Coordinates of C-alpha atoms in Angstrom, one line a residue:
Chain D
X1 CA 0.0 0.0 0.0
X2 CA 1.6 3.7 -0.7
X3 CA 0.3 6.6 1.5
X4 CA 1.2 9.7 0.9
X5 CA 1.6 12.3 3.7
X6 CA -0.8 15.0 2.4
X7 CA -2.6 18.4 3.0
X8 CA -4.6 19.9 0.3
X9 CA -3.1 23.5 0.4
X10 CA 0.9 22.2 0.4
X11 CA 2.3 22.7 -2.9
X12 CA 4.3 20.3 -3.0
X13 CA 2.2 17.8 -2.1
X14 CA 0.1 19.2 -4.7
X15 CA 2.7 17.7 -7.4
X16 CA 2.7 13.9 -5.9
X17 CA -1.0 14.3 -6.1
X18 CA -0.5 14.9 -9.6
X19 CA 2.0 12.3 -10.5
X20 CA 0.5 9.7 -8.4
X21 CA -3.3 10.4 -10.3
X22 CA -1.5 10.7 -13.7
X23 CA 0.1 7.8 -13.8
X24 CA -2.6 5.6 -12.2
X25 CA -0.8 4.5 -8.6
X26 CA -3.2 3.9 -6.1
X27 CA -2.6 5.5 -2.8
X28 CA -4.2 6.5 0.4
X29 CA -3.7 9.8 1.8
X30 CA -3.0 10.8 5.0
X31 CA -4.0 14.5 5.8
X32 CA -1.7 16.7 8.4
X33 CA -3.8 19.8 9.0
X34 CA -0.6 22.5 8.5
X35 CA -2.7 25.2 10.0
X36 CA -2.8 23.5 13.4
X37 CA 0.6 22.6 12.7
X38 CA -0.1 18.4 12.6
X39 CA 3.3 18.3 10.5
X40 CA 5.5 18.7 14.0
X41 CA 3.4 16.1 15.7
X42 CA 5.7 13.5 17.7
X43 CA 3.7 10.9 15.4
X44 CA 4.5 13.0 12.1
X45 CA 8.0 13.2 12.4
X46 CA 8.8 9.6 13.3
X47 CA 7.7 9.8 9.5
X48 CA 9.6 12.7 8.2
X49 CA 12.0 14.4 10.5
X50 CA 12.0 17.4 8.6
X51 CA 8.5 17.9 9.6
X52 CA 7.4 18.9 6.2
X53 CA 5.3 17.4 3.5
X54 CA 4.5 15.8 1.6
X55 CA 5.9 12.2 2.6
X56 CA 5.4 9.1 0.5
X57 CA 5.7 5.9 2.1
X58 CA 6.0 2.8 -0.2
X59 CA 6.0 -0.7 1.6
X60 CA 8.2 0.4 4.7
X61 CA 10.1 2.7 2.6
X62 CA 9.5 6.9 3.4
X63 CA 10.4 9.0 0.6
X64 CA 10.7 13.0 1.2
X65 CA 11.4 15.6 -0.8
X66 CA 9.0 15.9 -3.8
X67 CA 12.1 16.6 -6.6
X68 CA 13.0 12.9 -5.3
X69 CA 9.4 11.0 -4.8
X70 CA 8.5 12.2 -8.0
X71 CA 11.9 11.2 -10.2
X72 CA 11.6 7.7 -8.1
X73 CA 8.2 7.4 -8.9
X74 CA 8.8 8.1 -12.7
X75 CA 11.9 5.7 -12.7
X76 CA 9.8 3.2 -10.9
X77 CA 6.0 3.4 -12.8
X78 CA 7.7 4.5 -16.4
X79 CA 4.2 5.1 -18.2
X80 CA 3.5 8.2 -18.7
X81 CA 7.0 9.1 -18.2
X82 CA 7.1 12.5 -16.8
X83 CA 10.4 13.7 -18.3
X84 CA 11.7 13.9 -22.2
X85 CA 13.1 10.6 -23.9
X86 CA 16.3 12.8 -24.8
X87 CA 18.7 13.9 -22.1
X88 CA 18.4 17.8 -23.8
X89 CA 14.7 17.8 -22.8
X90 CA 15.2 16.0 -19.2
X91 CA 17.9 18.6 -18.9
X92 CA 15.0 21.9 -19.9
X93 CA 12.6 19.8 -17.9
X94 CA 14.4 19.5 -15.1
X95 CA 15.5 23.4 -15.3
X96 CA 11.7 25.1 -15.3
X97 CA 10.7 22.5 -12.6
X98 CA 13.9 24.0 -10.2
X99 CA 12.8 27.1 -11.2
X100 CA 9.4 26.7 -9.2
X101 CA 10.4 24.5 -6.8
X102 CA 14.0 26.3 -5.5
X103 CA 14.1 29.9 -6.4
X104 CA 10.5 30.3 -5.9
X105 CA 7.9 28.0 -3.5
X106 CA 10.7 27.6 -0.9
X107 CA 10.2 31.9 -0.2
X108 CA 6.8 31.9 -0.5
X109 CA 5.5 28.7 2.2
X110 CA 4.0 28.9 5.2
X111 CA 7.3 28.5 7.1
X112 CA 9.0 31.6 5.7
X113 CA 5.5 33.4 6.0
X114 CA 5.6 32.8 9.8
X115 CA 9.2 33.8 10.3
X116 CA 8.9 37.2 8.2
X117 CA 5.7 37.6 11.2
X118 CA 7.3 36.6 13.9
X119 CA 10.5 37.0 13.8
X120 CA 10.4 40.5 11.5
X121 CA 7.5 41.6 12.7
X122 CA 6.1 42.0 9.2
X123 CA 2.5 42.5 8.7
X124 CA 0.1 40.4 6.4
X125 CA 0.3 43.5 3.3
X126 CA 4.3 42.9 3.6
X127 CA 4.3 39.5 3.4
X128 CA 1.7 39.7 0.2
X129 CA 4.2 42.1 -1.2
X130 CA 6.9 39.0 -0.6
X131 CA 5.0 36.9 -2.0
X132 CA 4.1 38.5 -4.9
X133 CA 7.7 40.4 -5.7
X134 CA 9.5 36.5 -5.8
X135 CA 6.4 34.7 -7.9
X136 CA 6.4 37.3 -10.5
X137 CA 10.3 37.6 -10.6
X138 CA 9.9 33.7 -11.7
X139 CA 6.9 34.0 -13.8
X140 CA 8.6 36.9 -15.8
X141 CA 11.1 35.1 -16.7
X142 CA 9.8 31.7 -17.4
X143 CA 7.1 33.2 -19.5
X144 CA 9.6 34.7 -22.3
X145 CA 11.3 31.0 -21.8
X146 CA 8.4 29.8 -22.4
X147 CA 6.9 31.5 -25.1
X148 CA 10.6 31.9 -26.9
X149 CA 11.3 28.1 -27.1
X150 CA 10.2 26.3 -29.6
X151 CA 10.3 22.9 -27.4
X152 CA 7.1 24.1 -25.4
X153 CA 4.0 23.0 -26.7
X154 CA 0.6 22.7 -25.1
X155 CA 2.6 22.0 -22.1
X156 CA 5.9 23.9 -20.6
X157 CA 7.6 21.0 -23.0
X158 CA 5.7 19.6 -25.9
X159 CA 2.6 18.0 -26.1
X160 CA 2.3 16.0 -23.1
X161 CA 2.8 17.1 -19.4
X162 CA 6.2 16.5 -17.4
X163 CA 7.8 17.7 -14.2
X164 CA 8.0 20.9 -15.5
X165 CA 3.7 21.2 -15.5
X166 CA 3.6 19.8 -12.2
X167 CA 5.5 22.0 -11.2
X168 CA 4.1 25.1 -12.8
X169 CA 0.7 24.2 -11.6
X170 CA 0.4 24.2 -8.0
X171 CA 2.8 27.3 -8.4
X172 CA -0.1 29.5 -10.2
X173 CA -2.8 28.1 -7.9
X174 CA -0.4 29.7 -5.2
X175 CA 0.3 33.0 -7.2
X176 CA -3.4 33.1 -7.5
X177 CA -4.0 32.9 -3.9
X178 CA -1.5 35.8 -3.3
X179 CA -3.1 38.3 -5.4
X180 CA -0.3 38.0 -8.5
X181 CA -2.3 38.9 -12.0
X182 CA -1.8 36.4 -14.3
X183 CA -2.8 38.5 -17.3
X184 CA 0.7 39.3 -18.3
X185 CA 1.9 35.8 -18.4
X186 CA -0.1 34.3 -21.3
X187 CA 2.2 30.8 -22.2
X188 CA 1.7 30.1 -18.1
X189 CA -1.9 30.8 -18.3
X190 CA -2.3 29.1 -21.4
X191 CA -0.3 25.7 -19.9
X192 CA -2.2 25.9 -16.9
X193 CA -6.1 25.9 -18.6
X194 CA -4.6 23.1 -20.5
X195 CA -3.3 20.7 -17.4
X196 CA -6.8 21.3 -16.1
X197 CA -8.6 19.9 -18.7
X198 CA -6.8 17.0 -17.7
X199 CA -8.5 14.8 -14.7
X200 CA -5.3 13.8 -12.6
X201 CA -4.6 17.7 -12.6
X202 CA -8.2 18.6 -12.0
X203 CA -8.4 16.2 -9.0
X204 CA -5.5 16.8 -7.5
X205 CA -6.2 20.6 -7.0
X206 CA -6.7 21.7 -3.7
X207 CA -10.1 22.5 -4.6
X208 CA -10.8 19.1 -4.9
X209 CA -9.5 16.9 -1.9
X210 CA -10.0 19.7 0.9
X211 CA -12.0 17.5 3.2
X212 CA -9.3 16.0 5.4
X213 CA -9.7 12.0 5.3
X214 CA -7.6 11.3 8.4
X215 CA -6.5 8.0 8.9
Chain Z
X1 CA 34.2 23.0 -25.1
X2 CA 32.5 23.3 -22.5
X3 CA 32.3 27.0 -20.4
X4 CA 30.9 27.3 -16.6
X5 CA 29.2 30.2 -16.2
X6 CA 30.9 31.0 -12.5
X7 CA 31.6 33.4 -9.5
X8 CA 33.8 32.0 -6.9
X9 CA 31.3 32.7 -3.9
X10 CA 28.2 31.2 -5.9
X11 CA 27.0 28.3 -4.1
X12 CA 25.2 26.5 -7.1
X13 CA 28.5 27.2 -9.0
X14 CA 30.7 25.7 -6.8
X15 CA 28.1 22.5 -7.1
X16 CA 29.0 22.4 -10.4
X17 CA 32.7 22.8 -10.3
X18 CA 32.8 20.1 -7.9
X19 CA 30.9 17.8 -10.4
X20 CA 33.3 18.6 -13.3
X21 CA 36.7 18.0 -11.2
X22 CA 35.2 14.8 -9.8
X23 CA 34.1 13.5 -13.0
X24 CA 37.5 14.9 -14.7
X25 CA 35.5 17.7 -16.8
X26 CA 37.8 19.9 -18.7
X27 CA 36.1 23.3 -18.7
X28 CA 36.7 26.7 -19.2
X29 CA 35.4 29.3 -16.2
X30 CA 33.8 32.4 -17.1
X31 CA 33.4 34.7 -14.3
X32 CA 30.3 37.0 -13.7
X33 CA 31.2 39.2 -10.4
X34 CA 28.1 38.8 -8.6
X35 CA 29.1 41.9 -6.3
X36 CA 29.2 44.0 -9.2
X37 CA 25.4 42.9 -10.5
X38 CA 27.8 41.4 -13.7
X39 CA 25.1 38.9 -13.9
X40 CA 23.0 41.0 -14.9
X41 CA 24.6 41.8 -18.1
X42 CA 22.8 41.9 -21.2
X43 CA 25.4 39.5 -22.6
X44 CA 25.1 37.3 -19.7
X45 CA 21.0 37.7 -19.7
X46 CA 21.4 36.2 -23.8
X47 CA 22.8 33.1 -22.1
X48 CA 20.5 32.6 -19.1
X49 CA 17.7 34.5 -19.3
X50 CA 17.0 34.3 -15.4
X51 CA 20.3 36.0 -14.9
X52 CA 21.9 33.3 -12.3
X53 CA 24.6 31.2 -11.9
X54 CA 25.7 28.9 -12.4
X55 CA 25.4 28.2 -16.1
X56 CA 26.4 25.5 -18.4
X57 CA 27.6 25.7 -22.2
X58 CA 28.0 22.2 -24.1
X59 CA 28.7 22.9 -27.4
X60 CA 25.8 24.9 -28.4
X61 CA 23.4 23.8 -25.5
X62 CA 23.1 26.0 -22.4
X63 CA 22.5 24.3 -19.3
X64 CA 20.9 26.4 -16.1
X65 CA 20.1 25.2 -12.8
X66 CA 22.5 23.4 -10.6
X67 CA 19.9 20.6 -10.2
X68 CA 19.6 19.6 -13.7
X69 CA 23.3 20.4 -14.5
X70 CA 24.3 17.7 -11.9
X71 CA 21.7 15.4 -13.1
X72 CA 22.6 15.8 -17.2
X73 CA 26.4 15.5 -16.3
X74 CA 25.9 12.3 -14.3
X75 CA 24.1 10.9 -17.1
X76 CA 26.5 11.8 -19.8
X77 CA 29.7 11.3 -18.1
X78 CA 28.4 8.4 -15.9
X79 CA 32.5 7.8 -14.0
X80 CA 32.3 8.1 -11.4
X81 CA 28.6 7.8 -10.7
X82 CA 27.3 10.8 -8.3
X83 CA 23.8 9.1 -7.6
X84 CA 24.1 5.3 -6.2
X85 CA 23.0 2.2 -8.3
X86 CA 19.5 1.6 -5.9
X87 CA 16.3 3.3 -6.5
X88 CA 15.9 3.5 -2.4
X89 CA 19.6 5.1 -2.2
X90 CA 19.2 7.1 -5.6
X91 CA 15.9 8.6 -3.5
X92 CA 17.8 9.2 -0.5
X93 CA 20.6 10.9 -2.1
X94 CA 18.2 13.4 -4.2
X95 CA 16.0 14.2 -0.8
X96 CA 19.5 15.1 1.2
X97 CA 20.4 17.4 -2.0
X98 CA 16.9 18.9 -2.1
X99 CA 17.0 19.5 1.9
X100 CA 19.9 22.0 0.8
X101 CA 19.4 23.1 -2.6
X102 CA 15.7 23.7 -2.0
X103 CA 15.1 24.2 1.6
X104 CA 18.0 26.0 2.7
X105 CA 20.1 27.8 -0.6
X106 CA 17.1 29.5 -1.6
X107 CA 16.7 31.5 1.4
X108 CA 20.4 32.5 2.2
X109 CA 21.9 33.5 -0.9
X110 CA 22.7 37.3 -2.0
X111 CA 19.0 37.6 -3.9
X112 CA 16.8 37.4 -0.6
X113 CA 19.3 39.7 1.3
X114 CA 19.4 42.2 -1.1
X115 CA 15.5 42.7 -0.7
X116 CA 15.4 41.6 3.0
X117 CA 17.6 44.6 3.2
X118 CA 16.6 47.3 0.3
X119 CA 12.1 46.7 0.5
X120 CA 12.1 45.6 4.1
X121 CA 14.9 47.9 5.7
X122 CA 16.5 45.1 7.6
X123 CA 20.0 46.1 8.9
X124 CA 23.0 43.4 8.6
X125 CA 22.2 41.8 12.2
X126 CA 18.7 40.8 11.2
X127 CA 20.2 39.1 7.6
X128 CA 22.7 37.5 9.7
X129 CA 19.9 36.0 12.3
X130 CA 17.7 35.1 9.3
X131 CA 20.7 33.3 6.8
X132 CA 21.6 31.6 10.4
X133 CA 17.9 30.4 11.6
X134 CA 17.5 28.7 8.1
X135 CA 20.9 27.1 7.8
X136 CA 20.6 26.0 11.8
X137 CA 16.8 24.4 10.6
X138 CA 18.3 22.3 8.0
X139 CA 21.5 21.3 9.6
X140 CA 19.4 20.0 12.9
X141 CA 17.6 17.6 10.8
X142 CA 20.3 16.7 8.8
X143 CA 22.5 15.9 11.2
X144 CA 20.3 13.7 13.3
X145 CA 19.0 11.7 9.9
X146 CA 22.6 11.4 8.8
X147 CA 23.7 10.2 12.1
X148 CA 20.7 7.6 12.6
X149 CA 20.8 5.6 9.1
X150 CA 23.4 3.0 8.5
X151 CA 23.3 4.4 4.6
X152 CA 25.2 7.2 5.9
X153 CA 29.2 6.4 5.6
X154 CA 32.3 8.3 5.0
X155 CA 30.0 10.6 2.9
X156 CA 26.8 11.7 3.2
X157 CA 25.7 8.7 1.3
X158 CA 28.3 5.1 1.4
X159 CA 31.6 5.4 0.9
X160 CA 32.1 7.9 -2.2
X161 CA 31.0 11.2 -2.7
X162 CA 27.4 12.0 -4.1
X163 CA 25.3 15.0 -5.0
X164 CA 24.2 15.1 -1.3
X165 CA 27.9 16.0 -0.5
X166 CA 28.1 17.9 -3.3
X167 CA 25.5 20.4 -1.9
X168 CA 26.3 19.9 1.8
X169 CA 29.8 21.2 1.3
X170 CA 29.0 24.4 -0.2
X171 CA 26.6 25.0 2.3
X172 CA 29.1 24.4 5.4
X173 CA 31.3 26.8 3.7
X174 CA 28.4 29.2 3.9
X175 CA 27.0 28.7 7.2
X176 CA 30.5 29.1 8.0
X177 CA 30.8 32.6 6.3
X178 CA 27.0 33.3 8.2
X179 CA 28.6 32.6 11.6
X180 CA 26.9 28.9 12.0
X181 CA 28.8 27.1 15.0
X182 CA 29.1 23.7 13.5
X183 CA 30.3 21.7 16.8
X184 CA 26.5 20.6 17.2
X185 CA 26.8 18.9 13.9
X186 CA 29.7 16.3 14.5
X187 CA 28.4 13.9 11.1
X188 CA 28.0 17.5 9.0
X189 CA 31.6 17.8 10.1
X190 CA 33.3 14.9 9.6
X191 CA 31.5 14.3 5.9
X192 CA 33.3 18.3 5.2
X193 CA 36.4 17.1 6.7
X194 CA 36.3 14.3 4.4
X195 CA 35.5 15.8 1.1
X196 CA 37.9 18.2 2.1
X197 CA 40.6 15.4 1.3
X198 CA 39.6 15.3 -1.8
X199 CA 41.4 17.2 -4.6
X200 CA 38.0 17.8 -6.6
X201 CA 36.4 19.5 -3.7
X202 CA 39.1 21.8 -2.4
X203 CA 40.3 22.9 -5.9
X204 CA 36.4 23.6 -6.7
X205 CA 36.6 25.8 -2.9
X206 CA 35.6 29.5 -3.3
X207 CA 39.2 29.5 -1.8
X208 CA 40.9 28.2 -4.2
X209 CA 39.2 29.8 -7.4
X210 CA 38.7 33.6 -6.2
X211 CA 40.9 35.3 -8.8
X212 CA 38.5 36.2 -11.6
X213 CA 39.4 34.5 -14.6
X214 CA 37.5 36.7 -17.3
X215 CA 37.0 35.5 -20.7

């Protein structure tokens, strides 16, 4: 059985959702409420020391990290494959994903949010300005990658969605939350109403698997 | 030939010049002065549009972020092998990079400061406190998982060096330059000690490559 340590508004959780639906693995999900702060429960990080999430536990096996559950699960449930059949392509792929998931979702979680309160006594409008200033710095420039490169397609890399998409996805559902316009990025917006014509994406959005199913 | 795209004090860039010494990589270093914004060149903005290092010309293929740099070289110039021959220990090694690379790196390097400092007024002490609550987060966790799992060896990872120790080494060389004690981190320790003996990582040491090399 393969559980995956979950909550619906972690986005990076968001992208195992997404793998795991698109290519068909079963799993059970087990919801840590992040607002009441479940992820530090003695329980929770017997699991994942880091206290974050999401966690994917396969047989006894824990995997953390979602850059590493997802490139296991790709290496381990090939079809769909998730990255290029050509190592220039994996190499792009990989590229846009690290994009979203270093220089941009680590500055703009919940962790970072309550240190820039707490610790810098910023107040909610600075931390939307935060938010917004490191999303659109991103966006800006993945949007003339995007639209420049001939390699993207209906997705951020030809005509089927990879790493890349799962990445880019949650991101926007974030950047949407924080107030950013999406109006000048037309290739994100584009790729985005595109994954979500797709069911694994459409299910796996937060929208969609907010009622916590605790275990 | 291939050209890093590299500034002596760049974390991500001393990833990569790690990589290519290990692997026996002849290169050529360009060197962007990150001090003097030289990243931010219109000539260096042709090459990587998101104007940071490091980057990566092969022939006529660019290469950007450290992530998928380390992932395409591995692949292509497969001796010696930076990710272990197991699926469990290739996951293992790609969740201790990501603990660094996306967790930590993101939040200390000279981007964040610059607006912790210019759009929220924050004075050197509070930058200091801030690059040192984030490194101290990560390192807590990783020492205690690197102590606790017999996978651990004379490297982060067995007993040659990996990508984990290829982003834990620029990192102690950071948290050293933040002001991170590193006595509560004995395993952190001994693993730097270690690479340390080996030529690849102290010839790729900020150290050892500081005197700009301009094309």
């Amino acid at each position: 059985m393969i559980v995956l340590h979950d909550f619906h508004r972690s986005s990076a959780s968001f992208r195992i959702r997404i793998a795991l639906k698109l290519k068909g693995i079963d799993y059970r999900a087990v919801v840590h409420d992040l607002d009441a702060g479940a992820h530090r429960s003695p329980q929770y990080l017997e699991i994942n020391r880091q206290g974050l999430l999401p966690a994917l536990e396969i047989g006894e096996q824990v995997l953390t990290q979602s850059a590493a559950i997802l490139e296991h699960l790709d290496a381990t449930y090939p079809d769909p494959p998730l990255l290029p059949n050509t190592t220039r392509g994996r190499a792009r792929v990989r590229a846009l994903f690290q994009m979203i998931a270093s220089d941009t979702h680590p500055l703009t979680g919940m962790r970072v949010a309550r240190y820039l309160k707490g610790s810098l006594g910023c107040d909610d409008a600075t931390v939307g300005r935060w938010k917004r200033h490191w999303i659109t710095e991103t966006f800006t420039v993945l949007e003339t990658m995007l639209a420049a490169d001939p390699a993207t397609g209906q997705f951020c890399h030809g005509d089927r969605p990879s790493l890349a998409d799962i990445a880019l996805v949650p991101q926007v559902v974030s950047a949407r939350a924080a107030g950013v316009a999406l109006e000048p990025f037309p290739s994100i917006s584009r790729i985005f109403e595109r994954c979500m014509h797709i069911e694994a994406f459409r299910s796996a959005h937060p929208d969609s698997c907010a009622i916590p199913t605790h275990a």
